[in-house]
């Protein structure tokens, strides 16, 4: 089969690789659609922390946002999975440690991450091996585009839940990228007043196109009460800004990851009596994202600017983007094209 492979910093190619064979408890999925995200770009540029820690190494088969059809079953897999449209969890814990046993498999020290960690091959390929326990069935109301947005949507669900805002309260989202916008759309669907802080004219213009009414720059942000702040940005100064902006006694949620270490003053946390929550991975939010998409409460499809081929991915990772695609933040790949 054909697969996209990063061979070294800023080097990649589409290769012919062996078809995956499902092991016990595994399935093989024919990939319909896969997303490219900022983490993939950092793996391509060699900026991603896993490359420094040894949790990832070249050559890399990336792609952790995906959907497809189950076409092969390993031993001990329930036959009901055959031919179902699915997506699945990226974080694959060992299943035996205390963290896995307590529902924290996404934090397992020995976990694999599809397309990211410890060499588990990713979804920028025609086919993908996945443990059956990690699968989520996609209902008919969730098409291929929305299906490949379940993983970022699951992250956004977790971030919104962690913010603990009620209908009529005010949420500030820092960073109008894919996850930040999804947080905003989920919050709006739940009756929360959503404000978005961004930096570029294009990102702010796109946020407004989603009918997110309150969109600001650092210079125009009003001095309102923000009942929670979600930092979905990659700016190292933004975590500290989030602590400054949030209402005392409320919550700040960190889901964005900056390239450089951010400075957070713990005195601000103490003197404002804040709850600060970090979010790693979509695992506990996947079912919620599927439900939001299936009911139509949130439509993630406008966030996808274009769907390209495997042969186009290297250019995308290098920052090449057709202006005709507009301002939407997400690029999808159809490995069958």
XYZ file of C-alpha atoms in Angstrom:
337
model
C 0.000 0.000 0.000
C 0.978 3.659 -0.264
C 1.900 5.570 2.885
C 3.334 8.986 3.683
C 6.658 8.720 5.513
C 8.728 11.462 7.153
C 12.319 10.306 6.631
C 14.102 13.122 8.480
C 13.791 16.817 9.369
C 11.915 18.529 6.501
C 12.202 15.382 4.350
C 9.335 13.096 3.369
C 8.047 10.894 0.592
C 5.193 8.587 -0.338
C 6.426 4.998 -0.138
C 5.121 1.550 -0.948
C 4.999 -0.295 2.385
C 3.679 -3.724 3.424
C -0.055 -4.001 4.043
C -0.861 -4.173 7.765
C -1.880 -7.558 9.152
C -4.180 -7.438 12.201
C -2.795 -9.104 15.290
C -4.970 -10.632 18.026
C -7.544 -8.097 19.138
C -6.772 -5.774 16.219
C -8.493 -4.710 13.030
C -7.340 -3.107 9.804
C -9.162 0.020 8.652
C -9.266 1.265 5.071
C -8.718 4.982 5.644
C -11.350 7.278 4.122
C -9.996 10.558 5.445
C -7.183 11.777 7.679
C -6.374 15.198 9.095
C -3.082 17.064 9.202
C -2.483 19.028 12.392
C 0.115 21.245 13.990
C 1.716 18.289 15.757
C 2.352 16.666 12.373
C 4.013 19.869 11.192
C 6.253 19.850 14.279
C 7.247 16.243 13.594
C 8.149 17.277 10.054
C 10.181 20.282 11.217
C 11.793 18.291 14.085
C 10.395 20.703 16.708
C 8.115 18.133 18.369
C 9.087 17.209 21.952
C 8.715 13.444 21.342
C 11.700 13.570 18.986
C 13.855 14.987 21.790
C 12.556 12.594 24.439
C 13.029 9.520 22.258
C 9.328 8.685 22.142
C 9.398 9.220 18.375
C 12.111 8.727 15.778
C 12.505 8.891 12.029
C 11.265 7.359 9.792
C 7.772 8.346 10.938
C 4.345 7.366 9.633
C 2.114 10.218 10.812
C -1.663 10.784 10.990
C -3.785 10.543 14.148
C -7.078 12.154 13.052
C -8.900 9.644 10.872
C -11.939 7.651 9.873
C -12.497 4.654 7.647
C -14.038 1.207 7.150
C -13.008 -1.976 8.965
C -11.873 -4.484 6.339
C -9.924 -7.137 8.272
C -10.271 -8.681 11.737
C -7.614 -10.288 13.881
C -8.197 -13.192 16.230
C -10.635 -12.617 19.112
C -12.278 -9.571 17.492
C -16.081 -9.347 17.577
C -17.252 -9.968 13.990
C -19.755 -7.127 14.280
C -16.916 -4.689 13.487
C -16.584 -6.009 9.937
C -17.439 -3.323 7.327
C -18.425 -0.725 9.917
C -17.417 2.917 9.465
C -15.249 3.894 12.415
C -12.847 6.295 13.973
C -10.844 5.573 17.081
C -8.710 6.561 20.018
C -5.153 7.674 19.305
C -3.848 6.928 22.805
C -3.216 3.193 23.149
C -2.354 2.251 26.718
C -0.845 -1.085 27.780
C -4.111 -2.128 29.464
C -2.451 -3.594 32.567
C -0.860 -0.755 34.563
C -2.537 1.222 37.358
C -3.189 4.180 35.074
C -4.944 2.044 32.493
C -6.939 0.251 35.200
C -8.104 3.576 36.642
C -9.306 4.978 33.307
C -6.156 6.959 32.535
C -4.856 4.897 29.627
C -4.056 8.100 27.747
C -1.372 8.734 30.388
C 0.075 5.213 30.388
C 3.879 5.426 30.494
C 4.088 2.621 27.941
C 1.361 3.881 25.632
C 1.534 4.010 21.884
C 0.005 6.969 20.071
C -1.180 6.332 16.539
C 1.041 8.252 14.148
C 2.958 9.880 16.989
C 4.555 7.788 19.703
C 6.631 4.613 19.823
C 6.327 3.840 16.148
C 2.650 2.939 15.792
C 1.950 3.693 12.110
C -0.364 6.570 11.317
C -3.383 7.152 9.126
C -1.709 8.978 6.234
C -1.800 5.664 4.421
C -4.302 3.536 2.601
C -4.771 1.225 5.594
C -4.278 1.439 9.352
C -4.017 -1.192 12.127
C -6.019 -0.357 15.267
C -6.878 -2.287 18.467
C -10.574 -3.134 18.372
C -11.077 -1.734 21.874
C -10.041 1.720 20.615
C -12.686 1.866 17.849
C -15.741 4.114 17.830
C -18.544 3.396 15.382
C -19.636 6.357 13.274
C -23.377 6.858 12.793
C -24.807 7.636 9.363
C -25.067 11.320 10.251
C -21.293 11.663 10.515
C -19.663 11.737 7.079
C -15.992 11.253 6.242
C -15.086 14.898 6.798
C -16.747 15.011 10.207
C -15.401 11.551 11.057
C -11.819 12.727 10.670
C -12.654 15.681 12.927
C -13.692 13.502 15.871
C -10.188 13.450 17.380
C -9.781 17.252 17.525
C -13.427 17.434 18.548
C -12.769 15.083 21.451
C -9.999 17.364 22.655
C -12.367 20.312 22.409
C -15.092 18.464 24.330
C -12.651 17.757 27.153
C -11.461 21.374 27.210
C -15.012 22.716 27.318
C -16.021 20.336 30.088
C -12.940 21.283 32.092
C -13.826 24.988 31.792
C -17.006 24.311 33.803
C -19.074 27.177 32.377
C -22.866 27.291 32.512
C -25.365 28.685 29.998
C -25.288 32.475 30.079
C -21.731 32.630 31.408
C -18.799 33.976 29.398
C -15.940 31.881 27.997
C -12.784 33.320 26.455
C -10.894 31.119 23.975
C -7.301 32.047 23.211
C -6.327 30.877 19.729
C -8.770 30.439 16.810
C -7.192 27.273 15.430
C -9.088 24.027 14.927
C -9.423 23.052 18.584
C -10.046 26.595 19.799
C -12.824 27.094 17.253
C -14.380 23.739 18.135
C -14.338 24.718 21.815
C -16.143 27.909 20.844
C -18.738 26.080 18.747
C -19.410 23.558 21.510
C -19.747 26.316 24.099
C -22.135 28.285 21.880
C -24.249 25.162 21.357
C -24.520 24.912 25.148
C -25.715 28.488 25.604
C -22.402 30.020 26.686
C -21.333 33.487 25.504
C -18.157 32.864 23.519
C -15.306 35.326 23.024
C -12.274 34.482 20.869
C -8.855 36.158 20.986
C -6.637 35.791 17.921
C -3.706 37.443 16.210
C -4.048 37.248 12.420
C -6.663 38.934 10.275
C -7.341 35.682 8.420
C -8.029 33.664 11.566
C -10.262 36.360 13.013
C -12.143 36.689 9.728
C -12.746 32.960 9.654
C -13.931 32.865 13.277
C -16.515 35.520 12.439
C -17.648 33.479 9.424
C -18.692 30.754 11.900
C -20.996 33.298 13.582
C -18.729 33.552 16.602
C -19.751 37.113 17.258
C -17.177 38.302 19.798
C -13.773 38.092 18.129
C -10.900 40.240 19.358
C -7.217 41.068 19.067
C -5.005 41.749 22.075
C -5.529 45.469 21.450
C -9.323 45.327 21.196
C -10.154 42.735 23.887
C -12.644 44.345 26.280
C -12.153 44.252 30.016
C -15.101 41.984 30.759
C -15.612 39.257 33.342
C -14.430 35.958 31.787
C -15.846 33.049 33.767
C -13.324 30.653 32.206
C -10.420 30.874 29.780
C -9.292 28.087 27.441
C -5.794 28.563 26.048
C -5.743 26.741 22.704
C -2.882 28.825 21.333
C 0.807 28.050 20.818
C 2.141 31.337 22.174
C 4.407 31.049 25.191
C 3.021 34.276 26.683
C -0.616 33.160 26.522
C -0.780 30.848 29.582
C 0.220 33.745 31.807
C -2.273 36.001 30.035
C -5.019 33.432 30.622
C -4.389 33.557 34.372
C -4.584 37.341 34.297
C -7.850 37.450 32.361
C -9.935 34.824 34.135
C -12.389 35.717 36.901
C -11.043 34.877 40.394
C -12.214 31.549 41.716
C -12.842 30.103 38.255
C -10.957 27.926 35.761
C -8.179 28.141 33.196
C -7.766 25.245 30.770
C -4.496 24.644 28.923
C -4.729 22.576 25.743
C -2.398 24.498 23.416
C 1.316 23.698 23.461
C 3.911 26.397 22.862
C 7.235 25.687 21.172
C 9.107 27.496 23.933
C 8.511 27.120 27.699
C 5.836 29.446 29.037
C 6.179 31.410 32.261
C 3.255 30.979 34.633
C 3.358 32.745 37.996
C 1.926 30.388 40.613
C 1.257 33.411 42.826
C -1.461 34.465 40.401
C -3.057 31.032 40.715
C -2.978 31.234 44.508
C -4.068 34.846 44.948
C -6.951 34.374 42.496
C -7.868 30.940 43.919
C -7.905 29.429 40.429
C -8.354 25.902 39.187
C -5.927 25.163 36.358
C -6.515 22.101 34.158
C -4.275 20.571 31.495
C -5.748 18.484 28.678
C -3.797 15.723 26.918
C -5.651 13.755 24.273
C -9.205 13.230 23.139
C -9.894 9.810 24.666
C -12.657 10.729 27.114
C -14.213 13.193 24.665
C -14.548 11.048 21.535
C -18.091 9.844 22.198
C -19.202 13.367 23.045
C -17.763 14.730 19.800
C -19.484 12.040 17.734
C -22.802 12.836 19.428
C -22.423 16.600 18.838
C -21.699 16.010 15.155
C -24.454 13.448 14.702
C -27.125 15.641 16.259
C -25.981 18.668 14.287
C -25.353 20.714 17.428
C -21.826 21.282 16.087
C -20.814 21.053 12.426
C -17.026 20.733 12.102
C -16.965 20.554 8.305
C -16.594 24.294 7.623
C -13.233 24.125 9.430
C -11.788 21.957 6.622
C -10.249 24.104 3.884
C -9.362 21.356 1.403
C -8.915 17.624 0.917
C -5.646 16.683 -0.788
C -3.716 13.544 -1.767
C -0.787 11.796 -0.094
C 1.472 13.335 -2.722
C 0.472 16.820 -1.523
C 1.233 16.277 2.168
C 4.926 17.222 2.173
C 4.089 20.639 0.764
C 1.319 21.121 3.339
C 3.713 20.273 6.190
C 6.215 22.749 4.779
C 3.590 25.490 4.928
C 2.465 25.555 1.297
C -1.186 26.480 1.031
C -3.321 27.429 -1.939
C -4.861 30.871 -1.304
C -7.987 29.653 -3.100
C -8.701 27.370 -0.141
C -9.634 30.322 2.049
C -9.024 30.767 5.754
C -10.320 27.518 7.308
C -7.571 25.986 9.470
C -7.749 22.241 8.740
C -6.406 20.251 5.775
C -7.631 16.711 5.133
C -6.072 13.905 3.114
C -7.846 11.213 1.108
C -5.237 8.414 0.879
C -7.265 6.638 -1.824
C -6.798 9.462 -4.347
